[in-house]
Short mmCIF file of N, CA and C in Angstrom, two decimals:
data_model
loop_
_atom_site.label_atom_id
_atom_site.label_comp_id
_atom_site.label_asym_id
_atom_site.label_seq_id
_atom_site.Cartn_x
_atom_site.Cartn_y
_atom_site.Cartn_z
N UNK A 63 123.85 97.08 62.73
CA UNK A 63 123.51 97.46 61.82
C UNK A 63 122.13 97.66 60.75
N UNK A 64 121.61 97.61 61.48
CA UNK A 64 119.72 96.54 61.53
C UNK A 64 118.87 98.51 61.80
N UNK A 65 119.82 98.95 62.41
CA UNK A 65 118.71 100.25 62.85
C UNK A 65 119.09 101.54 61.58
N UNK A 66 120.17 101.01 61.11
CA UNK A 66 121.55 101.90 60.64
C UNK A 66 120.50 101.60 59.12
N UNK A 67 119.95 100.79 58.53
CA UNK A 67 119.62 100.50 57.23
C UNK A 67 118.54 101.03 56.78
N UNK A 68 117.54 100.76 58.21
CA UNK A 68 116.02 101.26 58.59
C UNK A 68 116.39 102.38 58.53
N UNK A 69 116.71 103.14 59.42
CA UNK A 69 116.50 104.71 59.45
C UNK A 69 117.20 105.16 57.90
N UNK A 70 118.05 105.12 57.17
CA UNK A 70 118.55 105.42 55.89
C UNK A 70 118.13 105.31 54.98
N UNK A 71 116.58 104.52 55.17
CA UNK A 71 115.55 104.75 54.42
C UNK A 71 114.47 104.97 54.49
N UNK A 72 114.24 104.90 56.04
CA UNK A 72 112.62 104.99 56.09
C UNK A 72 111.58 104.16 56.85
N UNK A 73 112.61 103.01 56.80
CA UNK A 73 112.07 101.80 56.71
C UNK A 73 110.82 101.17 58.25
N UNK A 74 110.32 100.94 58.68
CA UNK A 74 109.46 100.55 59.87
C UNK A 74 110.54 100.02 60.65
N UNK A 75 111.23 98.92 60.60
CA UNK A 75 111.86 98.26 61.01
C UNK A 75 112.95 97.00 60.14
N UNK A 76 113.61 96.31 60.39
CA UNK A 76 114.74 95.74 60.10
C UNK A 76 115.02 94.87 59.85
N UNK A 77 115.61 93.59 59.20
CA UNK A 77 116.21 92.53 59.62
C UNK A 77 117.51 92.76 59.20
N UNK A 78 118.62 92.49 59.98
CA UNK A 78 119.58 92.17 59.24
C UNK A 78 120.81 91.19 60.34
N UNK A 79 122.22 90.67 59.87
CA UNK A 79 122.84 89.27 60.89
C UNK A 79 124.31 90.38 60.87
N UNK A 80 124.42 89.78 61.97
CA UNK A 80 126.33 89.83 62.30
C UNK A 80 127.10 89.14 61.39
N UNK A 81 127.75 90.29 60.28
CA UNK A 81 128.44 89.53 59.64
C UNK A 81 129.93 89.18 59.83
N UNK A 82 130.05 89.59 60.45
CA UNK A 82 131.60 88.54 61.69
C UNK A 82 131.28 88.74 63.46
N UNK A 83 132.15 88.01 63.55
CA UNK A 83 131.99 88.15 65.40
C UNK A 83 132.53 89.37 65.65
N UNK A 84 132.62 90.48 65.92
CA UNK A 84 132.55 91.54 65.90
C UNK A 84 131.34 92.30 66.45
N UNK A 85 131.51 93.40 67.73
CA UNK A 85 130.53 94.00 67.54
C UNK A 85 131.27 95.67 68.27
N UNK A 86 130.44 96.56 67.85
CA UNK A 86 131.02 97.80 68.37
C UNK A 86 130.95 98.22 70.09
N UNK A 87 131.90 98.42 70.38
CA UNK A 87 131.79 98.39 71.91
C UNK A 87 132.34 100.10 71.93
N UNK A 88 132.21 100.75 73.43
CA UNK A 88 132.38 101.85 74.11
C UNK A 88 133.70 102.55 73.32
N UNK A 89 133.78 102.96 72.92
CA UNK A 89 135.68 103.90 72.83
C UNK A 89 135.14 104.17 71.40
N UNK A 90 137.18 103.58 70.44
CA UNK A 90 137.42 103.95 69.82
C UNK A 90 137.19 102.93 68.49
N UNK A 91 136.40 103.50 67.40
CA UNK A 91 136.34 102.04 65.96
C UNK A 91 137.60 102.69 64.97
N UNK A 92 137.78 101.60 64.67
CA UNK A 92 139.17 102.18 63.74
C UNK A 92 138.60 100.97 62.53
N UNK A 93 139.80 101.80 61.67
CA UNK A 93 139.21 100.93 59.97
C UNK A 93 138.99 100.06 59.82
N UNK A 94 140.09 99.60 60.24
CA UNK A 94 139.85 97.86 60.17
C UNK A 94 138.90 97.29 61.03
N UNK A 95 138.16 97.86 62.27
CA UNK A 95 137.14 97.50 63.02
C UNK A 95 135.95 97.76 62.15
N UNK A 96 135.52 98.69 61.54
CA UNK A 96 134.55 99.10 61.06
C UNK A 96 134.24 98.31 59.48
N UNK A 97 135.19 97.64 59.11
CA UNK A 97 135.90 97.39 57.84
C UNK A 97 134.64 95.66 58.31
N UNK A 98 135.54 94.91 59.52
CA UNK A 98 134.33 93.75 59.43
C UNK A 98 133.50 93.77 60.03
N UNK A 99 132.68 94.81 60.59
CA UNK A 99 131.83 95.39 60.92
C UNK A 99 130.90 94.77 59.65
N UNK A 100 131.27 95.70 58.98
CA UNK A 100 130.37 95.82 57.45
C UNK A 100 131.65 95.55 56.39
N UNK A 101 131.71 94.80 55.98
CA UNK A 101 132.56 94.25 55.06
C UNK A 101 131.80 93.90 53.44
N UNK A 102 131.00 94.12 53.72
CA UNK A 102 130.28 93.77 51.91
C UNK A 102 129.73 95.02 52.10
N UNK A 103 129.39 95.36 50.22
CA UNK A 103 128.21 96.66 49.45
C UNK A 103 127.50 96.30 48.82
N UNK A 104 126.35 95.30 50.14
CA UNK A 104 125.16 95.22 49.81
C UNK A 104 124.78 96.59 49.36
N UNK A 105 123.72 96.77 48.72
CA UNK A 105 122.14 97.54 48.88
C UNK A 105 121.44 97.25 49.92
N UNK A 106 120.43 98.09 49.80
CA UNK A 106 119.18 97.58 51.31
C UNK A 106 118.21 98.08 50.23
N UNK A 107 117.30 97.00 50.48
CA UNK A 107 116.01 96.55 49.55
C UNK A 107 115.01 96.77 50.82
N UNK A 108 113.96 97.08 50.68
CA UNK A 108 112.56 97.41 51.47
C UNK A 108 111.15 96.81 50.81
N UNK A 109 110.33 96.77 51.69
CA UNK A 109 109.46 96.12 50.86
C UNK A 109 108.48 96.19 52.16
N UNK A 110 106.55 96.22 51.21
CA UNK A 110 106.11 96.05 52.48
C UNK A 110 105.31 95.17 52.97
N UNK A 111 104.97 94.13 54.05
CA UNK A 111 104.84 93.09 54.73
C UNK A 111 103.56 93.99 55.38
N UNK A 112 102.77 92.50 55.55
CA UNK A 112 101.64 92.05 56.89
C UNK A 112 102.08 91.65 58.26
N UNK A 113 101.42 91.93 59.15
CA UNK A 113 102.20 91.42 60.42
C UNK A 113 101.89 89.24 60.42
N UNK A 114 101.35 88.83 59.42
CA UNK A 114 101.35 87.24 59.54
C UNK A 114 102.79 87.75 58.89
N UNK A 115 103.11 88.57 57.46
CA UNK A 115 104.88 88.14 57.06
C UNK A 115 105.06 87.97 58.11
N UNK A 116 105.57 89.65 58.64
CA UNK A 116 106.62 89.43 59.53
C UNK A 116 106.96 88.31 60.41
N UNK A 117 105.70 87.46 60.60
CA UNK A 117 105.51 86.66 61.23
C UNK A 117 106.28 85.10 60.73
N UNK A 118 106.04 84.64 59.80
CA UNK A 118 106.59 83.71 58.50
C UNK A 118 108.19 84.57 58.62
N UNK A 119 108.37 85.94 58.16
CA UNK A 119 109.78 86.09 58.15
C UNK A 119 110.74 85.41 59.09
N UNK A 120 110.32 86.37 60.34
CA UNK A 120 111.34 85.49 61.82
C UNK A 120 111.24 84.42 61.85
N UNK A 121 110.14 83.17 61.46
CA UNK A 121 110.28 82.21 61.44
C UNK A 121 110.92 81.26 60.87
N UNK A 122 110.72 81.49 59.96
CA UNK A 122 112.40 81.52 58.94
C UNK A 122 113.55 81.78 58.79
N UNK A 123 113.73 83.35 59.64
CA UNK A 123 114.91 83.92 60.35
C UNK A 123 115.45 83.06 61.58
N UNK A 124 114.92 82.19 62.35
CA UNK A 124 114.44 81.87 63.48
C UNK A 124 115.28 80.17 63.05
N UNK A 125 115.37 79.70 62.39
CA UNK A 125 115.53 78.46 61.69
C UNK A 125 117.14 78.67 62.10
N UNK A 126 117.73 80.07 61.33
CA UNK A 126 118.61 80.03 60.90
C UNK A 126 119.63 80.46 62.27
N UNK A 127 119.22 80.89 62.95
CA UNK A 127 119.72 81.82 64.12
C UNK A 127 121.10 80.81 64.59
N UNK A 128 121.74 79.94 64.01
CA UNK A 128 122.86 79.45 64.64
C UNK A 128 123.97 79.81 63.64
N UNK A 129 123.57 79.76 62.79
CA UNK A 129 123.76 79.91 61.25
C UNK A 129 124.70 81.27 60.66
N UNK A 130 125.23 81.49 60.28
CA UNK A 130 126.14 82.86 59.70
C UNK A 130 124.87 83.59 59.39
N UNK A 131 124.55 82.77 58.64
CA UNK A 131 123.02 83.93 57.53
C UNK A 131 122.10 84.49 57.90
N UNK A 132 122.02 83.99 59.96
CA UNK A 132 120.74 84.61 60.55
C UNK A 132 121.12 85.83 60.54
N UNK A 133 119.49 86.80 60.49
CA UNK A 133 118.82 88.27 60.29
C UNK A 133 118.40 88.29 61.33
N UNK A 134 118.85 89.48 62.01
CA UNK A 134 117.29 89.49 63.83
C UNK A 134 117.02 90.69 63.23
N UNK A 135 115.87 90.90 64.02
CA UNK A 135 114.75 91.70 63.93
C UNK A 135 115.09 92.53 64.38
N UNK A 136 115.35 94.10 64.18
CA UNK A 136 115.47 95.25 64.74
C UNK A 136 113.85 96.31 65.16
N UNK A 137 113.90 96.88 66.22
CA UNK A 137 112.77 97.67 66.17
C UNK A 137 110.60 96.58 66.29
N UNK A 138 110.89 95.25 66.44
CA UNK A 138 110.06 94.62 66.26
C UNK A 138 110.36 93.36 68.14
N UNK A 139 109.17 92.89 68.09
CA UNK A 139 109.21 92.68 68.98
C UNK A 139 108.65 91.07 68.97
N UNK A 140 109.23 89.31 69.01
CA UNK A 140 108.69 88.68 69.08
C UNK A 140 108.40 87.42 69.87
N UNK A 141 107.27 86.35 70.00
CA UNK A 141 107.53 85.77 70.85
C UNK A 141 107.59 84.47 69.87
N UNK A 142 108.86 83.86 70.18
CA UNK A 142 109.20 82.33 69.53
C UNK A 142 108.29 81.00 70.59
N UNK A 143 107.30 80.58 70.13
CA UNK A 143 106.39 78.76 70.52
C UNK A 143 106.85 77.90 69.80
N UNK A 144 107.51 77.19 69.73
CA UNK A 144 107.10 75.78 68.81
C UNK A 144 108.45 76.21 67.97
N UNK A 145 109.29 76.82 68.14
CA UNK A 145 110.27 77.07 67.05
C UNK A 145 108.97 78.38 65.28
N UNK A 146 107.79 79.26 66.27
CA UNK A 146 107.23 79.36 65.12
C UNK A 146 106.70 80.77 66.20
N UNK A 147 106.97 82.37 65.07
CA UNK A 147 107.44 83.77 65.90
C UNK A 147 106.18 84.34 65.84
N UNK A 148 105.96 84.50 67.15
CA UNK A 148 104.23 85.73 67.63
C UNK A 148 104.68 87.10 66.85
N UNK A 149 104.01 87.79 66.66
CA UNK A 149 104.59 89.17 66.45
C UNK A 149 103.58 89.57 67.44
N UNK A 150 104.78 90.14 68.55
CA UNK A 150 104.01 91.08 69.98
C UNK A 150 103.09 92.70 69.14
N UNK A 151 105.27 93.11 68.92
CA UNK A 151 105.16 94.23 68.43
C UNK A 151 105.63 95.26 67.18
N UNK A 152 104.96 95.90 67.04
CA UNK A 152 106.71 97.30 65.89
C UNK A 152 106.59 98.36 66.33
N UNK A 153 107.42 98.39 66.59
CA UNK A 153 107.43 100.17 67.41
C UNK A 153 106.84 100.57 68.12
N UNK A 154 107.27 99.20 69.51
CA UNK A 154 106.14 99.46 70.52
C UNK A 154 104.62 99.45 70.07
N UNK A 155 104.27 99.31 68.82
CA UNK A 155 102.47 98.77 68.98
C UNK A 155 102.38 97.51 68.48
N UNK A 156 101.21 96.98 69.35
CA UNK A 156 100.03 96.20 68.80
C UNK A 156 100.46 96.55 67.51
N UNK A 157 100.63 95.24 67.00
CA UNK A 157 100.54 94.80 65.26
C UNK A 157 98.31 94.89 64.81
N UNK A 158 98.22 95.80 63.84
CA UNK A 158 96.34 95.58 63.38
C UNK A 158 97.01 94.83 62.08
N UNK A 159 95.99 93.66 62.24
CA UNK A 159 96.29 92.64 61.25
C UNK A 159 96.30 93.14 59.51
N UNK A 160 95.73 94.36 59.46
CA UNK A 160 95.43 94.46 57.83
C UNK A 160 96.26 95.60 57.83
N UNK A 161 96.92 96.24 58.59
CA UNK A 161 97.96 96.77 58.37
C UNK A 161 99.24 96.40 57.55
N UNK A 162 100.57 97.12 56.89
CA UNK A 162 100.96 96.68 56.12
C UNK A 162 102.48 97.84 56.42
N UNK A 163 103.79 97.32 56.95
CA UNK A 163 104.60 98.78 57.76
C UNK A 163 105.72 97.71 56.34
N UNK A 164 106.77 98.99 56.21
CA UNK A 164 107.73 99.07 54.96
C UNK A 164 109.37 98.59 56.09
N UNK A 165 109.77 97.55 55.72
CA UNK A 165 111.40 96.86 56.69
C UNK A 165 111.90 96.55 55.36
N UNK A 166 112.76 96.40 56.43
CA UNK A 166 114.27 96.65 54.97
C UNK A 166 114.91 95.33 55.87
N UNK A 167 115.69 94.95 54.16
CA UNK A 167 116.69 93.83 54.13
C UNK A 167 118.58 94.12 53.90
N UNK A 168 119.07 93.75 53.50
CA UNK A 168 120.48 93.80 52.86
C UNK A 168 120.00 92.99 51.44
N UNK A 169 120.54 93.60 50.34
CA UNK A 169 120.40 92.80 49.04
C UNK A 169 120.79 91.22 48.91
N UNK A 170 121.21 90.80 49.71
CA UNK A 170 122.03 89.27 49.62
C UNK A 170 121.05 88.49 50.21
N UNK A 171 120.67 89.02 51.36
CA UNK A 171 119.62 88.34 51.79
C UNK A 171 117.88 88.25 51.74
N UNK A 172 117.49 89.87 50.48
CA UNK A 172 116.40 89.90 50.11
C UNK A 172 116.41 89.02 48.90
N UNK A 173 117.84 89.00 47.95
CA UNK A 173 117.58 87.65 46.94
C UNK A 173 117.36 86.58 47.22
N UNK A 174 116.84 85.84 48.42
CA UNK A 174 117.06 84.93 49.34
C UNK A 174 118.07 83.85 49.38
N UNK A 175 119.39 84.54 49.94
CA UNK A 175 120.53 83.46 49.75
C UNK A 175 120.81 81.92 50.03
N UNK A 176 120.07 81.98 48.86
CA UNK A 176 119.89 79.83 49.10
C UNK A 176 119.59 79.57 49.84
N UNK A 177 118.32 80.43 51.21
CA UNK A 177 118.57 79.41 51.91
C UNK A 177 117.13 80.55 52.96
N UNK A 178 115.90 81.48 52.23
CA UNK A 178 115.16 82.31 52.58
C UNK A 178 114.40 82.39 51.36
N UNK A 179 113.45 81.13 50.97
CA UNK A 179 112.34 80.38 50.61
C UNK A 179 111.10 81.74 51.09
N UNK A 180 110.73 81.56 51.96
CA UNK A 180 110.00 82.64 52.22
C UNK A 180 110.45 84.38 52.47
N UNK A 181 111.51 84.03 52.33
CA UNK A 181 112.15 86.19 52.17
C UNK A 181 111.76 86.32 50.59
N UNK A 182 112.60 85.20 49.81
CA UNK A 182 112.39 85.29 48.27
C UNK A 182 111.23 85.49 47.82
N UNK A 183 109.80 84.51 48.47
CA UNK A 183 108.45 84.40 47.76
C UNK A 183 108.25 85.63 47.93
N UNK A 184 107.84 86.85 49.31
CA UNK A 184 107.51 87.59 49.87
C UNK A 184 108.23 89.39 48.98
N UNK A 185 109.81 88.62 48.21
CA UNK A 185 110.22 89.46 47.82
C UNK A 185 109.66 89.81 46.65
N UNK A 186 109.71 88.68 45.64
CA UNK A 186 109.28 88.55 44.59
C UNK A 186 107.30 88.77 43.81
N UNK A 187 106.19 89.01 45.20
CA UNK A 187 105.21 89.41 44.73
C UNK A 187 105.20 90.57 44.75
N UNK A 188 104.69 91.62 43.50
CA UNK A 188 104.59 92.72 42.99
C UNK A 188 103.76 93.39 44.30
N UNK A 189 102.93 92.76 44.98
CA UNK A 189 102.06 93.69 46.08
C UNK A 189 102.75 93.85 46.93
N UNK A 190 104.33 93.70 46.97
CA UNK A 190 105.13 94.11 48.32
C UNK A 190 105.70 95.44 48.04
N UNK A 191 105.81 95.94 46.86
CA UNK A 191 106.12 97.36 46.63
C UNK A 191 107.67 97.34 46.95
N UNK A 192 108.32 96.51 46.23
CA UNK A 192 109.48 96.49 46.60
C UNK A 192 110.53 97.65 45.80
N UNK A 193 111.20 98.08 47.15
CA UNK A 193 112.47 99.59 46.04
C UNK A 193 113.70 99.26 46.79
N UNK A 194 114.90 98.78 45.90
CA UNK A 194 116.02 98.47 46.10
C UNK A 194 116.64 99.97 46.19
N UNK A 195 117.22 100.41 47.07
CA UNK A 195 117.76 101.87 47.67
C UNK A 195 119.55 101.97 46.77
N UNK A 196 119.30 102.57 46.61
CA UNK A 196 121.23 103.09 45.77
C UNK A 196 121.96 103.23 47.15
N UNK A 197 121.00 103.28 48.32
CA UNK A 197 122.26 103.34 49.47
C UNK A 197 123.55 102.19 49.80
N UNK A 198 124.58 101.99 50.09
CA UNK A 198 124.44 100.48 50.27
C UNK A 198 125.08 100.15 52.07
N UNK A 199 124.60 99.00 52.32
CA UNK A 199 124.57 99.34 53.76
C UNK A 199 125.95 99.55 54.53
N UNK A 200 126.64 100.15 53.60
CA UNK A 200 127.89 100.70 54.35
C UNK A 200 128.07 101.59 54.82
N UNK A 201 126.85 102.81 53.20
CA UNK A 201 127.15 103.57 53.45
C UNK A 201 125.86 105.05 55.02
N UNK A 202 125.31 103.73 54.86
CA UNK A 202 124.00 103.42 55.65
C UNK A 202 124.82 103.60 56.92
N UNK A 203 125.56 102.44 57.55
CA UNK A 203 125.97 101.97 59.20
C UNK A 203 126.79 103.83 59.34
N UNK A 204 128.18 104.21 57.31
CA UNK A 204 128.79 105.65 57.79
C UNK A 204 127.67 106.47 58.41
N UNK A 205 127.11 107.23 57.82
CA UNK A 205 125.78 107.63 58.49
C UNK A 205 125.96 107.86 59.26
N UNK A 206 125.12 106.33 60.16
CA UNK A 206 124.63 106.12 60.95
C UNK A 206 125.13 106.24 62.25
N UNK A 207 126.66 105.97 62.39
CA UNK A 207 127.36 106.60 63.02
C UNK A 207 127.44 107.74 63.34
N UNK A 208 127.68 108.59 62.30
CA UNK A 208 128.27 109.97 62.36
C UNK A 208 127.02 111.00 63.03
N UNK A 209 125.98 110.00 62.35
CA UNK A 209 124.93 111.34 63.27
C UNK A 209 124.36 110.66 64.80
N UNK A 210 124.90 109.36 65.21
CA UNK A 210 124.72 108.77 66.73
C UNK A 210 125.71 108.59 67.69
N UNK A 211 127.30 108.53 66.98
CA UNK A 211 128.02 109.09 67.54
C UNK A 211 128.57 109.19 68.93
N UNK A 212 127.75 110.66 69.47
CA UNK A 212 127.58 110.71 71.07
C UNK A 212 127.16 109.59 71.86
N UNK A 213 126.22 109.23 71.53
CA UNK A 213 124.77 109.09 71.88
C UNK A 213 125.20 107.43 72.20
N UNK A 214 126.18 106.50 71.03
CA UNK A 214 126.47 104.99 71.14
C UNK A 214 127.27 105.55 71.66
N UNK A 215 128.61 106.20 72.52
CA UNK A 215 129.70 106.62 73.07
C UNK A 215 130.92 105.77 72.47
N UNK A 216 130.92 106.33 71.57
CA UNK A 216 131.89 105.70 70.59
C UNK A 216 132.84 107.00 70.03
N UNK A 217 133.93 106.91 69.49
CA UNK A 217 134.34 107.86 68.88
C UNK A 217 135.13 107.41 67.54
N UNK A 218 135.07 107.56 66.39
CA UNK A 218 135.18 107.28 65.29
C UNK A 218 136.64 107.84 64.77
N UNK A 219 137.58 107.08 64.47
CA UNK A 219 139.08 106.66 64.16
C UNK A 219 139.21 106.73 62.34
N UNK A 220 139.71 106.74 61.58
CA UNK A 220 140.44 106.89 60.35
C UNK A 220 139.53 105.71 60.06
N UNK A 221 138.26 106.75 60.01
CA UNK A 221 137.14 105.58 58.67
C UNK A 221 136.44 106.96 58.27
N UNK A 222 136.42 106.20 57.45
CA UNK A 222 135.17 107.88 56.38
C UNK A 222 133.82 108.00 56.92
N UNK A 223 133.87 108.82 57.93
CA UNK A 223 132.46 109.49 58.53
C UNK A 223 132.01 110.96 58.14
N UNK A 224 133.22 111.44 57.13
CA UNK A 224 133.11 112.92 56.54
C UNK A 224 132.13 112.76 55.31
N UNK A 225 131.05 113.01 55.29
CA UNK A 225 129.92 113.24 54.18
C UNK A 225 130.38 114.18 53.93
N UNK A 226 130.37 114.83 52.19
CA UNK A 226 130.59 115.96 51.47
C UNK A 226 129.86 116.25 51.15
N UNK A 227 128.77 115.75 49.99
CA UNK A 227 127.41 115.45 49.54
C UNK A 227 126.54 114.57 49.77
N UNK A 228 124.80 115.02 49.98
CA UNK A 228 124.10 113.98 50.03
C UNK A 228 123.10 114.62 49.92
N UNK A 229 122.20 113.67 48.95
CA UNK A 229 121.22 113.64 48.68
C UNK A 229 119.63 112.89 48.78
N UNK A 230 118.40 112.63 48.22
CA UNK A 230 117.69 111.34 48.50
C UNK A 230 118.85 110.07 47.23
N UNK A 231 119.61 110.26 46.84
CA UNK A 231 119.99 108.97 45.86
C UNK A 231 121.75 108.79 45.67
N UNK A 232 121.78 109.98 46.75
CA UNK A 232 123.40 109.53 46.42
C UNK A 232 124.24 110.25 47.95
N UNK A 233 125.02 109.31 47.80
CA UNK A 233 125.55 109.33 49.24
C UNK A 233 127.46 109.72 48.64
N UNK A 234 128.28 110.92 48.87
CA UNK A 234 129.54 111.38 48.78
C UNK A 234 129.96 111.31 50.07
N UNK A 235 131.17 110.20 50.39
CA UNK A 235 132.69 110.13 51.16
C UNK A 235 133.36 111.00 51.36
N UNK A 236 133.85 111.43 52.22
CA UNK A 236 135.38 111.97 51.58
C UNK A 236 136.23 111.05 52.37
N UNK A 237 136.62 110.05 51.77
CA UNK A 237 138.01 109.04 52.18
C UNK A 237 138.93 109.50 52.33
#
């Protein structure tokens, strides 16, 4: 899911959780599996962060790692020492302290979810350049599965993978 929302928005990296105890395995995906994989219609929120802010975000997420609301990182590597995150790389690149990256979360998490005050404070800071995409998480995953189904070794069955119109603002799916 995190790879899909990053790809859909052009973000450098993303955080996303496993919404239910379900994973995509090789083989067929049906509508029910897809629904449980992405049961919510959250929008995708992107914003700019520094390496220090990414470490704060990961430290906050790490504190929730055993909870339903945990959002794991995609395209980032962290070391966790004494429950504090250290960013080792982003996009396989050693992070420069003064550089900013574009990161994606779903809109529910980006609103703080009642559990993420660090995330909420970053999102509320005007310097973060927050953008709320018109694309939902579900649409991003549909688009991602359509584009990558061969390399993921999956076959979609009875899920809406036929995109009939697409531009930077809208995605119309043939359901």
